[in-house]
PDB file of C-alpha atoms in Angstrom:
ATOM      1  CA  UNK V 345       2.399  14.083 -12.342  1.00 84.00           C
ATOM      2  CA  UNK V 346      -0.313  11.482 -12.919  1.00 94.00           C
ATOM      3  CA  UNK V 347      -0.461   8.148 -11.128  1.00 96.00           C
ATOM      4  CA  UNK V 348      -2.339   4.895 -11.589  1.00 96.00           C
ATOM      5  CA  UNK V 349      -3.882   2.968  -8.703  1.00 96.00           C
ATOM      6  CA  UNK V 350      -4.325  -0.780  -9.308  1.00 95.00           C
ATOM      7  CA  UNK V 351      -6.396  -3.129  -7.118  1.00 94.00           C
ATOM      8  CA  UNK V 352      -8.024  -6.545  -7.428  1.00 88.00           C
ATOM      9  CA  UNK V 353      -7.445  -8.601 -10.555  1.00 85.00           C
ATOM     10  CA  UNK V 354      -8.448  -6.051 -13.176  1.00 88.00           C
ATOM     11  CA  UNK V 355      -9.131  -2.665 -11.573  1.00 92.00           C
ATOM     12  CA  UNK V 356      -7.122   0.465 -12.309  1.00 94.00           C
ATOM     13  CA  UNK V 357      -7.774   4.178 -12.205  1.00 96.00           C
ATOM     14  CA  UNK V 358      -5.680   7.171 -13.241  1.00 96.00           C
ATOM     15  CA  UNK V 359      -5.233   9.672 -10.421  1.00 96.00           C
ATOM     16  CA  UNK V 360      -4.311  13.315 -11.005  1.00 96.00           C
ATOM     17  CA  UNK V 361      -4.948  14.934  -7.601  1.00 96.00           C
ATOM     18  CA  UNK V 362      -4.481  14.137  -3.932  1.00 96.00           C
ATOM     19  CA  UNK V 363      -8.253  14.554  -3.485  1.00 97.00           C
ATOM     20  CA  UNK V 364      -8.887  11.807  -6.071  1.00 97.00           C
ATOM     21  CA  UNK V 365      -6.359   9.549  -4.346  1.00 97.00           C
ATOM     22  CA  UNK V 366      -7.838  10.151  -0.889  1.00 95.00           C
ATOM     23  CA  UNK V 367     -11.354   9.519  -2.174  1.00 96.00           C
ATOM     24  CA  UNK V 368     -10.476   6.237  -3.856  1.00 96.00           C
ATOM     25  CA  UNK V 369      -8.363   4.965  -0.946  1.00 96.00           C
ATOM     26  CA  UNK V 370     -11.123   5.899   1.510  1.00 94.00           C
ATOM     27  CA  UNK V 371     -13.623   3.989  -0.630  1.00 94.00           C
ATOM     28  CA  UNK V 372     -11.360   0.915  -0.801  1.00 94.00           C
ATOM     29  CA  UNK V 373     -11.132   0.819   3.000  1.00 92.00           C
ATOM     30  CA  UNK V 374     -14.892   0.188   3.091  1.00 93.00           C
ATOM     31  CA  UNK V 375     -15.214  -2.631   0.532  1.00 92.00           C
ATOM     32  CA  UNK V 376     -13.806  -6.130   0.653  1.00 92.00           C
ATOM     33  CA  UNK V 377     -11.791  -7.962  -1.932  1.00 91.00           C
ATOM     34  CA  UNK V 378     -11.497 -11.649  -2.713  1.00 91.00           C
ATOM     35  CA  UNK V 379     -12.672 -13.949   0.097  1.00 92.00           C
ATOM     36  CA  UNK V 380     -13.691 -10.883   2.131  1.00 92.00           C
ATOM     37  CA  UNK V 381     -10.078  -9.761   2.563  1.00 96.00           C
ATOM     38  CA  UNK V 382      -8.903  -6.151   2.708  1.00 97.00           C
ATOM     39  CA  UNK V 383      -7.328  -4.817  -0.496  1.00 96.00           C
ATOM     40  CA  UNK V 384      -3.694  -4.667  -1.527  1.00 96.00           C
ATOM     41  CA  UNK V 385      -3.218  -1.770  -3.967  1.00 97.00           C
ATOM     42  CA  UNK V 386      -0.350  -0.550  -6.146  1.00 96.00           C
ATOM     43  CA  UNK V 387       0.283   3.160  -6.699  1.00 97.00           C
ATOM     44  CA  UNK V 388       2.608   3.829  -9.648  1.00 95.00           C
ATOM     45  CA  UNK V 389       3.433   6.759 -11.882  1.00 93.00           C
ATOM     46  CA  UNK V 390       1.135   6.541 -14.915  1.00 92.00           C
ATOM     47  CA  UNK V 391       2.678   4.240 -17.515  1.00 89.00           C
ATOM     48  CA  UNK V 392       5.234   2.713 -15.123  1.00 90.00           C
ATOM     49  CA  UNK V 393       5.480  -1.066 -14.798  1.00 86.00           C
ATOM     50  CA  UNK V 394       7.641  -1.291 -11.686  1.00 88.00           C
ATOM     51  CA  UNK V 395       8.502   0.675  -8.570  1.00 91.00           C
ATOM     52  CA  UNK V 396       5.983   2.738  -6.658  1.00 95.00           C
ATOM     53  CA  UNK V 397       4.194   2.140  -3.391  1.00 97.00           C
ATOM     54  CA  UNK V 398       2.092  -0.866  -2.429  1.00 97.00           C
ATOM     55  CA  UNK V 399      -0.508  -0.497   0.326  1.00 97.00           C
ATOM     56  CA  UNK V 400      -2.838  -2.789   2.232  1.00 97.00           C
ATOM     57  CA  UNK V 401      -6.124  -1.121   3.211  1.00 97.00           C
ATOM     58  CA  UNK V 402      -9.430  -2.266   4.661  1.00 96.00           C
ATOM     59  CA  UNK V 403      -8.452  -3.818   8.000  1.00 97.00           C
ATOM     60  CA  UNK V 404      -9.914  -1.607  10.762  1.00 95.00           C
ATOM     61  CA  UNK V 405      -6.663  -1.247  12.718  1.00 96.00           C
ATOM     62  CA  UNK V 406      -3.752  -2.281  10.513  1.00 98.00           C
ATOM     63  CA  UNK V 407      -2.351  -1.743   7.047  1.00 98.00           C
ATOM     64  CA  UNK V 408       0.884  -2.244   5.182  1.00 98.00           C
ATOM     65  CA  UNK V 409       3.054   0.025   3.062  1.00 98.00           C
ATOM     66  CA  UNK V 410       5.825  -1.332   0.844  1.00 97.00           C
ATOM     67  CA  UNK V 411       8.244   0.896  -1.041  1.00 97.00           C
ATOM     68  CA  UNK V 412       9.036  -0.894  -4.312  1.00 93.00           C
ATOM     69  CA  UNK V 413      12.356   0.302  -5.660  1.00 77.00           C
ATOM     70  CA  UNK V 414      12.035  -0.053  -9.429  1.00 62.00           C
ATOM     71  CA  UNK V 415      15.731   0.738  -9.893  1.00 59.00           C
ATOM     72  CA  UNK V 416      16.709  -2.271  -7.750  1.00 52.00           C
ATOM     73  CA  UNK V 417      14.712  -4.724  -9.869  1.00 49.00           C
ATOM     74  CA  UNK V 418      11.592  -6.780  -9.347  1.00 49.00           C
ATOM     75  CA  UNK V 419      10.967  -8.150  -5.908  1.00 53.00           C
ATOM     76  CA  UNK V 420      13.004  -5.506  -4.068  1.00 72.00           C
ATOM     77  CA  UNK V 421      10.852  -3.833  -1.468  1.00 89.00           C
ATOM     78  CA  UNK V 422      11.059  -2.229   1.945  1.00 95.00           C
ATOM     79  CA  UNK V 423       8.258  -2.494   4.500  1.00 96.00           C
ATOM     80  CA  UNK V 424       6.984   0.641   6.188  1.00 97.00           C
ATOM     81  CA  UNK V 425       7.151   0.465   9.973  1.00 97.00           C
ATOM     82  CA  UNK V 426       5.894   2.609  12.830  1.00 98.00           C
ATOM     83  CA  UNK V 427       8.402   1.784  15.574  1.00 96.00           C
ATOM     84  CA  UNK V 428       5.881   2.804  18.252  1.00 97.00           C
ATOM     85  CA  UNK V 429       3.292   0.291  17.017  1.00 97.00           C
ATOM     86  CA  UNK V 430       3.512  -3.274  18.314  1.00 95.00           C
ATOM     87  CA  UNK V 431       3.245  -6.164  15.863  1.00 94.00           C
ATOM     88  CA  UNK V 432      -0.290  -7.454  15.257  1.00 96.00           C
ATOM     89  CA  UNK V 433      -0.841 -10.830  17.011  1.00 97.00           C
ATOM     90  CA  UNK V 434      -1.501 -12.790  13.799  1.00 97.00           C
ATOM     91  CA  UNK V 435      -1.055 -12.594  10.021  1.00 98.00           C
ATOM     92  CA  UNK V 436      -3.590 -10.529   8.062  1.00 98.00           C
ATOM     93  CA  UNK V 437      -4.693 -11.643   4.595  1.00 98.00           C
ATOM     94  CA  UNK V 438      -4.888  -8.988   1.859  1.00 97.00           C
ATOM     95  CA  UNK V 439      -6.381  -9.411  -1.618  1.00 96.00           C
ATOM     96  CA  UNK V 440      -3.330  -8.791  -3.798  1.00 93.00           C
ATOM     97  CA  UNK V 441      -5.097  -9.374  -7.116  1.00 89.00           C
ATOM     98  CA  UNK V 442      -4.113 -12.889  -8.071  1.00 88.00           C
ATOM     99  CA  UNK V 443      -4.575 -14.305  -4.573  1.00 94.00           C
ATOM    100  CA  UNK V 444      -5.091 -13.452  -0.926  1.00 96.00           C
ATOM    101  CA  UNK V 445      -1.660 -13.154   0.690  1.00 96.00           C
ATOM    102  CA  UNK V 446      -1.058 -13.478   4.439  1.00 97.00           C
ATOM    103  CA  UNK V 447       1.109 -10.624   5.697  1.00 97.00           C
ATOM    104  CA  UNK V 448       3.257 -11.413   8.727  1.00 97.00           C
ATOM    105  CA  UNK V 449       2.660  -9.338  11.869  1.00 97.00           C
ATOM    106  CA  UNK V 450       5.998  -7.544  11.361  1.00 95.00           C
ATOM    107  CA  UNK V 451       4.768  -6.354   7.952  1.00 96.00           C
ATOM    108  CA  UNK V 452       1.597  -4.705   9.292  1.00 97.00           C
ATOM    109  CA  UNK V 453       3.087  -2.281  11.821  1.00 98.00           C
ATOM    110  CA  UNK V 454       1.242   0.590  10.116  1.00 97.00           C
ATOM    111  CA  UNK V 455      -2.199   2.080  10.782  1.00 97.00           C
ATOM    112  CA  UNK V 456      -4.621   2.696   7.900  1.00 96.00           C
ATOM    113  CA  UNK V 457      -4.210   6.445   8.418  1.00 96.00           C
ATOM    114  CA  UNK V 458      -0.412   6.149   8.146  1.00 98.00           C
ATOM    115  CA  UNK V 459      -0.695   4.125   4.935  1.00 97.00           C
ATOM    116  CA  UNK V 460      -2.928   6.775   3.365  1.00 97.00           C
ATOM    117  CA  UNK V 461      -0.555   9.515   4.557  1.00 97.00           C
ATOM    118  CA  UNK V 462       2.365   7.627   2.945  1.00 98.00           C
ATOM    119  CA  UNK V 463       0.437   7.395  -0.347  1.00 98.00           C
ATOM    120  CA  UNK V 464      -0.344  11.105  -0.251  1.00 97.00           C
ATOM    121  CA  UNK V 465       3.288  11.984   0.460  1.00 97.00           C
ATOM    122  CA  UNK V 466       4.457   9.729  -2.384  1.00 97.00           C
ATOM    123  CA  UNK V 467       2.011  11.310  -4.818  1.00 96.00           C
ATOM    124  CA  UNK V 468       3.098  14.834  -3.862  1.00 96.00           C
ATOM    125  CA  UNK V 469       6.869  14.193  -3.852  1.00 95.00           C
ATOM    126  CA  UNK V 470       7.355  11.178  -6.144  1.00 93.00           C
ATOM    127  CA  UNK V 471       9.834   9.879  -3.559  1.00 94.00           C
ATOM    128  CA  UNK V 472       9.857   7.297  -0.784  1.00 95.00           C
ATOM    129  CA  UNK V 473       7.601   8.548   2.031  1.00 97.00           C
ATOM    130  CA  UNK V 474       9.336   9.857   5.145  1.00 96.00           C
ATOM    131  CA  UNK V 475       6.355   9.418   7.491  1.00 97.00           C
ATOM    132  CA  UNK V 476       7.386   5.773   8.108  1.00 97.00           C
ATOM    133  CA  UNK V 477      10.687   3.971   8.550  1.00 96.00           C
ATOM    134  CA  UNK V 478      11.236   1.544   5.652  1.00 96.00           C
ATOM    135  CA  UNK V 479      13.165  -1.683   6.230  1.00 94.00           C
ATOM    136  CA  UNK V 480      14.014  -4.304   3.590  1.00 92.00           C
ATOM    137  CA  UNK V 481      15.103  -6.811   6.242  1.00 91.00           C
ATOM    138  CA  UNK V 482      11.815  -7.358   8.059  1.00 85.00           C
TER     139      UNK V 482
END
């Protein structure tokens, strides 16, 4: 199955292999978005307009992963959480394309490595990643 990775206001790339995904996500962890913020990215099946996995990458110690349930309608998401990871002490801003959005500490209880692992698992299975606990009530 092919996927599309979207980031910034107008950037998108079709992804066909895990190696391509890992390479692009690794690159995005090293470059800054709007106002110097880390990137928020959307990973969707090619041609899809909703659902998928949203990730925040580029902060040296924290990330976010949101499972977007396309079947539940727009705006329905669950935040990935590592229960062994304490909340970050302050919000972290991520470039989400249209604007930089501050993510609450409870939303960034994921390491960058875990976010990339979640993306890889999603690409391989097409299902919600199991490497994190997802909670819609955070």
